[in-house]
CSV table of C-alpha atoms in Angstrom, one decimal:
chain,number,residue,atom,x,y,z
A,6,MET,CA,0.1,0.0,0.0
A,7,ARG,CA,1.3,3.4,-0.9
A,8,LYS,CA,1.9,6.2,1.5
A,9,ARG,CA,-0.1,9.4,1.1
A,10,ILE,CA,1.9,12.4,0.8
A,11,GLY,CA,1.6,15.9,-0.5
A,12,ILE,CA,3.6,17.0,-3.5
A,13,GLU,CA,5.6,19.5,-1.7
A,14,ALA,CA,6.3,17.3,1.2
A,15,PHE,CA,7.5,14.6,-1.2
A,16,LEU,CA,9.8,16.9,-3.1
A,17,LYS,CA,11.4,18.0,0.1
A,18,TRP,CA,12.0,14.2,1.1
A,19,ALA,CA,13.2,13.5,-2.5
A,20,TYR,CA,15.9,16.7,-2.3
A,21,ARG,CA,16.7,16.8,1.3
A,22,ASP,CA,16.8,12.9,2.1
A,23,GLU,CA,17.3,10.8,-1.0
A,24,LEU,CA,19.0,12.7,-3.9
A,25,PRO,CA,22.2,13.6,-1.8
A,26,LYS,CA,22.8,10.0,-1.5
A,27,GLU,CA,23.7,10.0,-5.3
A,28,GLN,CA,27.6,10.8,-5.2
A,29,CYS,CA,29.6,12.7,-7.9
A,30,ASP,CA,30.7,10.9,-10.9
A,31,PHE,CA,34.5,10.6,-11.1
A,32,ALA,CA,35.2,13.0,-8.2
A,33,PRO,CA,37.6,12.2,-5.6
A,34,ILE,CA,36.5,12.3,-2.1
A,35,SER,CA,38.7,15.4,-1.2
A,36,GLU,CA,36.9,17.5,-3.9
A,37,ILE,CA,33.5,16.6,-2.4
A,38,GLY,CA,31.9,19.1,0.2
A,39,PRO,CA,32.5,22.5,1.3
A,40,ALA,CA,35.4,24.5,0.0
A,41,ALA,CA,38.8,24.1,1.8
A,42,TYR,CA,42.4,25.4,1.3
A,43,GLY,CA,45.8,23.8,1.9
A,44,GLY,CA,47.1,26.8,3.8
A,45,ALA,CA,46.1,30.3,5.4
A,46,TRP,CA,46.8,32.0,1.9
A,47,GLY,CA,44.8,29.3,0.0
A,48,GLY,CA,41.7,31.4,-0.4
A,49,VAL,CA,43.8,34.4,-1.4
A,50,GLU,CA,45.6,32.4,-4.2
A,51,ALA,CA,42.1,31.2,-5.4
A,52,VAL,CA,40.9,34.6,-6.0
A,53,GLY,CA,44.0,35.8,-7.6
A,54,THR,CA,43.9,32.4,-10.0
A,55,LEU,CA,40.2,32.6,-10.8
A,56,GLY,CA,39.4,36.5,-10.1
A,57,ALA,CA,36.4,35.5,-8.0
A,58,LEU,CA,35.5,33.8,-4.8
A,59,VAL,CA,34.4,30.3,-5.7
A,60,ASP,CA,32.5,27.5,-3.7
A,61,TYR,CA,34.4,24.2,-4.5
A,62,ALA,CA,31.4,22.2,-3.5
A,63,ARG,CA,30.6,19.5,-6.1
A,64,GLU,CA,27.1,18.8,-7.0
A,65,ASN,CA,25.9,15.4,-8.1
A,66,GLN,CA,24.0,14.8,-11.3
A,67,TRP,CA,20.7,15.9,-9.6
A,68,GLY,CA,21.9,19.3,-8.8
A,69,VAL,CA,22.4,18.8,-5.1
A,70,VAL,CA,25.6,18.3,-2.8
A,71,PRO,CA,26.1,14.8,-2.2
A,72,ASP,CA,26.2,13.2,1.1
A,73,ARG,CA,29.5,11.7,1.4
A,74,TYR,CA,28.5,9.2,4.2
A,75,ALA,CA,25.4,8.0,2.5
A,76,ARG,CA,25.5,4.2,2.6
A,77,ASP,CA,22.8,3.3,-0.2
A,78,ASP,CA,21.5,4.8,-3.5
A,79,PRO,CA,18.6,7.2,-3.7
A,80,HIS,CA,14.9,5.8,-3.7
A,81,PRO,CA,13.4,5.1,-7.1
A,82,ASP,CA,10.7,7.6,-6.4
A,83,ALA,CA,13.1,10.2,-5.6
A,84,ILE,CA,14.9,9.7,-8.9
A,85,ALA,CA,11.6,9.6,-10.8
A,86,ALA,CA,11.1,13.1,-9.3
A,87,ALA,CA,14.4,14.3,-10.4
A,88,LEU,CA,13.9,13.3,-13.9
A,89,ALA,CA,10.4,15.0,-14.0
A,90,MET,CA,12.2,18.1,-12.5
A,91,ALA,CA,14.8,18.2,-15.1
A,92,HIS,CA,12.1,18.4,-17.8
A,93,LEU,CA,10.5,21.7,-16.4
A,94,ASP,CA,13.2,23.7,-18.1
A,95,THR,CA,11.8,22.7,-21.4
A,96,LEU,CA,8.5,24.0,-20.8
A,97,ASP,CA,7.1,27.6,-21.9
A,98,LEU,CA,5.1,29.7,-20.0
A,99,CYS,CA,1.7,30.6,-21.1
A,100,MET,CA,0.8,33.8,-19.7
A,101,PRO,CA,-3.0,35.1,-19.9
A,102,ALA,CA,-3.6,37.7,-22.4
A,103,HIS,CA,-4.4,40.5,-19.7
A,104,TRP,CA,-2.2,38.9,-16.8
A,105,ASN,CA,-2.9,41.3,-13.9
A,106,PRO,CA,-1.5,40.0,-10.4
A,107,ILE,CA,-2.4,43.3,-8.5
A,108,PRO,CA,-6.2,43.6,-8.6
A,109,ASP,CA,-6.3,44.1,-4.8
A,110,LEU,CA,-4.2,47.2,-5.1
A,111,GLY,CA,-7.0,49.7,-5.5
A,112,GLU,CA,-6.8,52.2,-8.7
A,113,VAL,CA,-3.1,50.9,-9.1
A,114,GLY,CA,-4.6,47.6,-9.9
A,115,GLN,CA,-6.8,48.9,-12.5
A,116,ILE,CA,-4.3,48.4,-15.3
A,117,ASP,CA,-6.6,48.4,-18.3
A,118,ARG,CA,-7.7,52.3,-17.4
A,119,VAL,CA,-5.5,54.2,-19.6
A,120,ASP,CA,-7.4,57.3,-18.7
A,121,LEU,CA,-6.2,56.8,-14.8
A,122,GLU,CA,-2.7,57.9,-13.9
A,123,ALA,CA,-2.5,55.1,-11.1
A,124,GLY,CA,-3.7,52.5,-13.7
A,125,ARG,CA,-1.0,53.4,-16.1
A,126,LEU,CA,1.7,53.3,-13.4
A,127,GLY,CA,0.4,49.9,-12.2
A,128,TYR,CA,0.6,48.5,-15.9
A,129,ALA,CA,4.2,49.9,-16.4
A,130,ALA,CA,5.0,48.2,-13.1
A,131,VAL,CA,3.5,44.9,-14.1
A,132,GLN,CA,5.6,45.1,-17.3
A,133,ASP,CA,8.9,45.8,-15.7
A,134,ALA,CA,8.3,42.9,-13.2
A,135,LEU,CA,7.5,40.6,-16.3
A,136,ALA,CA,10.6,41.6,-18.1
A,137,ASP,CA,12.6,40.8,-15.0
A,138,LEU,CA,10.7,37.6,-14.4
A,139,THR,CA,10.7,36.2,-17.9
A,140,VAL,CA,12.7,36.1,-21.1
A,141,THR,CA,11.2,35.8,-24.7
A,142,ASP,CA,12.9,34.2,-27.5
A,143,ALA,CA,13.0,35.0,-31.2
A,144,ARG,CA,9.9,32.6,-31.8
A,145,GLY,CA,7.9,34.5,-29.0
A,146,ASN,CA,8.1,31.7,-26.6
A,147,ARG,CA,8.4,32.9,-23.0
A,148,THR,CA,10.5,31.1,-20.3
A,149,LEU,CA,11.2,31.8,-16.6
A,150,LYS,CA,14.6,33.4,-16.0
A,151,GLY,CA,17.0,31.0,-13.9
A,152,GLY,CA,14.7,28.2,-14.9
A,153,LEU,CA,11.7,26.3,-13.4
A,154,ARG,CA,13.5,23.4,-12.0
A,155,ARG,CA,15.8,26.0,-10.0
A,156,LEU,CA,12.9,27.6,-8.6
A,157,VAL,CA,11.0,24.5,-7.4
A,158,MET,CA,14.2,22.9,-6.2
A,159,ARG,CA,15.0,26.1,-4.3
A,160,TYR,CA,11.6,25.7,-2.1
A,161,ALA,CA,12.0,22.0,-1.8
A,162,VAL,CA,15.5,22.3,-0.1
A,163,LEU,CA,14.8,25.5,1.9
A,164,GLY,CA,11.0,25.2,2.5
A,165,GLY,CA,8.6,28.0,2.2
A,166,GLU,CA,7.2,29.5,-0.7
A,167,PRO,CA,7.6,32.6,-3.0
A,168,GLY,CA,6.2,35.7,-1.4
A,169,TRP,CA,3.2,37.6,-2.7
A,170,GLU,CA,2.3,40.5,-0.1
A,171,ILE,CA,2.4,43.9,-1.5
A,172,GLU,CA,2.0,47.2,0.5
A,173,THR,CA,-0.5,49.5,-1.4
A,174,PRO,CA,1.6,52.2,-3.2
A,175,ALA,CA,0.5,55.7,-3.5
A,176,VAL,CA,1.2,58.0,-6.6
A,177,GLU,CA,3.7,60.8,-6.1
A,178,VAL,CA,5.0,63.6,-8.2
A,179,VAL,CA,8.7,62.8,-9.1
A,180,CYS,CA,10.8,65.6,-7.3
A,181,VAL,CA,14.1,67.0,-8.1
A,182,GLY,CA,16.6,69.2,-6.3
A,183,LYS,CA,15.5,70.0,-2.9
A,184,GLY,CA,12.4,68.1,-2.8
A,185,ARG,CA,10.6,70.4,-5.4
A,186,PRO,CA,8.2,68.6,-7.9
A,187,GLY,CA,10.1,68.5,-11.1
A,188,TRP,CA,9.2,69.6,-14.6
A,189,PHE,CA,10.6,67.7,-17.9
A,190,ARG,CA,10.4,67.9,-21.6
A,191,ARG,CA,11.5,65.7,-24.6
A,192,GLU,CA,14.1,67.1,-27.0
A,193,THR,CA,15.4,65.9,-30.3
A,194,VAL,CA,19.1,65.8,-30.6
A,195,GLN,CA,21.5,64.8,-33.7
A,196,GLY,CA,23.4,61.8,-32.9
A,197,VAL,CA,26.0,59.8,-35.1
A,198,ASN,CA,23.4,57.4,-36.2
A,199,GLY,CA,20.9,59.9,-36.7
A,200,PRO,CA,18.4,61.9,-34.3
A,201,TYR,CA,16.9,60.7,-31.3
A,202,GLU,CA,15.0,62.0,-28.2
A,203,ILE,CA,16.3,62.7,-24.8
A,204,GLU,CA,14.4,63.8,-21.6
A,205,THR,CA,15.9,67.2,-20.1
A,206,ASP,CA,14.9,69.7,-17.6
A,207,GLY,CA,11.5,71.1,-18.4
A,208,PHE,CA,12.0,74.3,-16.2
A,209,ASP,CA,12.8,77.7,-17.9
A,210,ARG,CA,15.6,79.0,-15.4
A,211,LYS,CA,15.4,82.4,-17.3
A,212,ARG,CA,11.7,83.0,-17.2
A,213,ARG,CA,11.2,81.1,-14.1
A,214,MET,CA,8.5,79.1,-15.3
A,215,PRO,CA,8.1,75.7,-17.1
A,216,PHE,CA,8.5,75.5,-20.8
A,217,PRO,CA,5.0,75.3,-22.7
A,218,ASP,CA,5.7,71.5,-23.8
A,219,ALA,CA,6.8,70.7,-20.0
A,220,TYR,CA,5.3,67.9,-18.2
A,221,ARG,CA,5.3,66.3,-14.7
A,222,LYS,CA,6.3,62.8,-13.9
A,223,HIS,CA,4.7,60.5,-11.4
A,224,ARG,CA,5.8,57.4,-9.7
A,225,LEU,CA,4.5,54.6,-7.3
A,226,GLU,CA,5.8,54.7,-3.7
A,227,PRO,CA,6.8,52.3,-2.6
A,228,SER,CA,7.5,50.6,-5.7
A,229,PRO,CA,5.4,47.4,-6.3
A,230,VAL,CA,7.6,45.8,-9.0
A,231,GLU,CA,9.3,43.5,-6.6
A,232,GLY,CA,6.1,42.4,-5.0
A,233,ILE,CA,4.6,41.7,-8.6
A,234,TYR,CA,7.8,39.8,-9.6
A,235,ASP,CA,7.3,37.6,-6.4
A,236,ARG,CA,3.6,37.0,-7.2
A,237,GLY,CA,4.5,36.0,-10.8
A,238,GLN,CA,7.0,33.4,-9.0
A,239,HIS,CA,4.4,32.3,-6.7
A,240,GLU,CA,1.8,31.6,-9.6
A,241,VAL,CA,4.7,29.8,-11.8
A,242,TYR,CA,5.7,27.8,-8.7
A,243,VAL,CA,2.2,26.5,-8.0
A,244,ALA,CA,1.9,25.7,-11.8
A,245,ALA,CA,5.0,23.7,-11.9
A,246,LEU,CA,3.5,21.8,-8.7
A,247,HIS,CA,0.3,20.9,-10.7
A,248,VAL,CA,2.5,19.6,-13.5
A,249,LEU,CA,4.7,17.5,-11.4
A,250,TYR,CA,1.8,16.1,-9.7
A,251,ALA,CA,0.0,15.1,-12.8
A,252,ASP,CA,3.3,13.5,-14.1
A,253,LEU,CA,4.5,11.6,-10.9
A,254,GLU,CA,1.1,10.6,-9.3
A,255,PRO,CA,0.3,7.5,-11.4
A,256,ARG,CA,4.0,6.3,-11.4
A,257,LEU,CA,5.4,6.2,-8.1
A,258,THR,CA,5.6,2.9,-6.2
A,259,ALA,CA,6.0,3.8,-2.5
A,260,TYR,CA,4.0,6.9,-2.4
A,261,ALA,CA,0.6,8.0,-3.4
A,262,LEU,CA,0.8,12.1,-3.9
A,263,THR,CA,-2.2,14.3,-3.1
A,264,PRO,CA,-2.6,17.4,-5.4
A,265,PRO,CA,-1.2,20.7,-4.4
A,266,GLU,CA,-3.2,22.7,-1.8
A,267,ARG,CA,-1.4,26.0,-2.1
A,268,PRO,CA,-3.6,28.6,-3.7
A,269,ALA,CA,-2.3,30.1,-7.0
A,270,ARG,CA,-3.3,33.7,-6.1
A,271,PRO,CA,-3.8,33.9,-2.4
A,272,TRP,CA,-4.0,37.7,-2.7
A,273,GLU,CA,-7.3,37.5,-4.4
A,274,THR,CA,-10.7,36.9,-2.3
A,275,GLY,CA,-11.9,33.4,-2.8
A,276,ALA,CA,-8.7,32.3,-4.5
A,277,VAL,CA,-8.5,28.6,-5.8
A,278,ALA,CA,-5.6,26.3,-6.3
A,279,LYS,CA,-6.0,26.1,-10.0
A,280,PRO,CA,-3.2,28.0,-11.5
A,281,ARG,CA,-4.0,30.8,-14.3
A,282,ILE,CA,0.0,30.7,-15.8
A,283,LEU,CA,0.1,27.5,-17.6
A,284,LEU,CA,3.0,25.5,-18.7
A,285,GLY,CA,3.1,25.0,-22.4
A,286,ALA,CA,4.3,21.3,-23.0
A,287,ALA,CA,3.4,18.0,-21.5
A,288,PRO,CA,6.3,16.6,-19.0
A,289,ALA,CA,8.0,13.5,-19.7
A,290,LEU,CA,6.6,10.1,-18.6
A,291,VAL,CA,8.9,8.7,-16.0
A,292,GLY,CA,8.4,5.3,-14.4
A,293,PRO,CA,10.6,2.4,-13.0
A,294,GLU,CA,11.5,-0.5,-15.3
A,295,ALA,CA,14.2,-3.1,-15.0
A,296,ASP,CA,16.9,-3.1,-17.6
A,297,ALA,CA,20.0,-5.2,-17.6
A,298,ASP,CA,21.3,-3.0,-20.6
A,299,PRO,CA,23.2,0.4,-20.0
A,300,ALA,CA,20.6,3.0,-19.6
A,301,PRO,CA,19.8,4.9,-23.1
A,302,GLU,CA,19.8,8.5,-23.6
A,303,THR,CA,16.7,10.2,-22.2
A,304,PRO,CA,14.6,12.2,-24.5
A,305,PHE,CA,14.3,15.4,-22.2
A,306,ALA,CA,16.7,18.1,-22.4
A,307,ALA,CA,18.9,17.9,-19.3
A,308,PRO,CA,19.7,21.3,-17.7
A,309,THR,CA,23.3,22.6,-18.3
A,310,GLY,CA,25.6,21.4,-15.7
A,311,LEU,CA,24.0,18.0,-15.1
A,312,ALA,CA,25.6,14.8,-16.1
A,313,ARG,CA,24.0,12.3,-18.1
A,314,ALA,CA,21.0,10.7,-16.1
A,315,LEU,CA,21.8,7.3,-14.5
A,316,ARG,CA,25.5,7.6,-15.7
A,317,ARG,CA,26.9,6.0,-12.7
A,318,PRO,CA,26.5,2.2,-12.2
A,319,VAL,CA,24.0,0.9,-9.9
A,320,ARG,CA,26.0,-0.4,-6.7
A,321,LYS,CA,25.8,-4.1,-5.9
A,322,ASN,CA,22.7,-5.1,-3.7
A,323,SER,CA,21.3,-1.7,-4.2
A,324,PRO,CA,17.5,-1.3,-4.2
A,325,VAL,CA,17.6,1.0,-7.2
A,326,ARG,CA,16.5,-0.2,-10.5
A,327,ARG,CA,17.3,1.5,-13.8
A,328,MET,CA,14.9,4.1,-14.8
A,329,LYS,CA,13.7,4.6,-18.2
A,330,VAL,CA,11.9,7.6,-20.0
A,331,ALA,CA,8.8,6.4,-21.7
């Protein structure tokens, strides 16, 4: 009988307790673990050689620092979780056409109101946060900066969840000098590659009044961009949990997963767990299967820095069987 467990608790078990049992391929014991130096000047010499302070801890093929004192191999269900996690980086983000993560911020959250100054500033903040959160390739496919796998792994190892609380900002006039509201204007200047516009001081010092085409600028204080970024990560994180649950639930041998209970948008009244940001491809189907031959190449795109899955031979008397990607 399989033991029931939540998807987040299962990932914590896999990345904290089981996957560190996998040792680094072809790495001497002296190179496994935290950084160490041969003498008092070892750290200084390393910085002089590499030009940066580097942690020499080696990661195993699942992206975690191995437990050098482990006596057995990772559980097959943990390996299945790592394979499914590796496939997350191949998925695209399917953002809603009018993604609005700040409907609870009053007028600032009315990002579709072009006639409202607070709404225009809220829309600009959402676009700034989206540019920080994702990257779009030449084909228009949007992916998460840093990778989905790293995002889910971070909270599996450290616990917690992406933040989502935002202090309601106020619209303020941009000030210059000694705190006086500033005036700005656009001017066209001639450059090497042709004319282009710049923003300059819009106050006429001689006439002691603004230029006819001068305008004021407004901003949100405090800026909600960081909070919007966290809310985007929260939605993506919950969407990734749903993908992992759908992929792993019918394929685990020792555990029966329960769906994610964390709401995708806890800042909305009556928020439900169903994600609004979707992932644009089906995950790889992973399951245990006995195989006496060397493991074949897996069809998913392994993240940069990972060795080939199942590269190290299985130890003798190990409970781990070869894993194949269906």
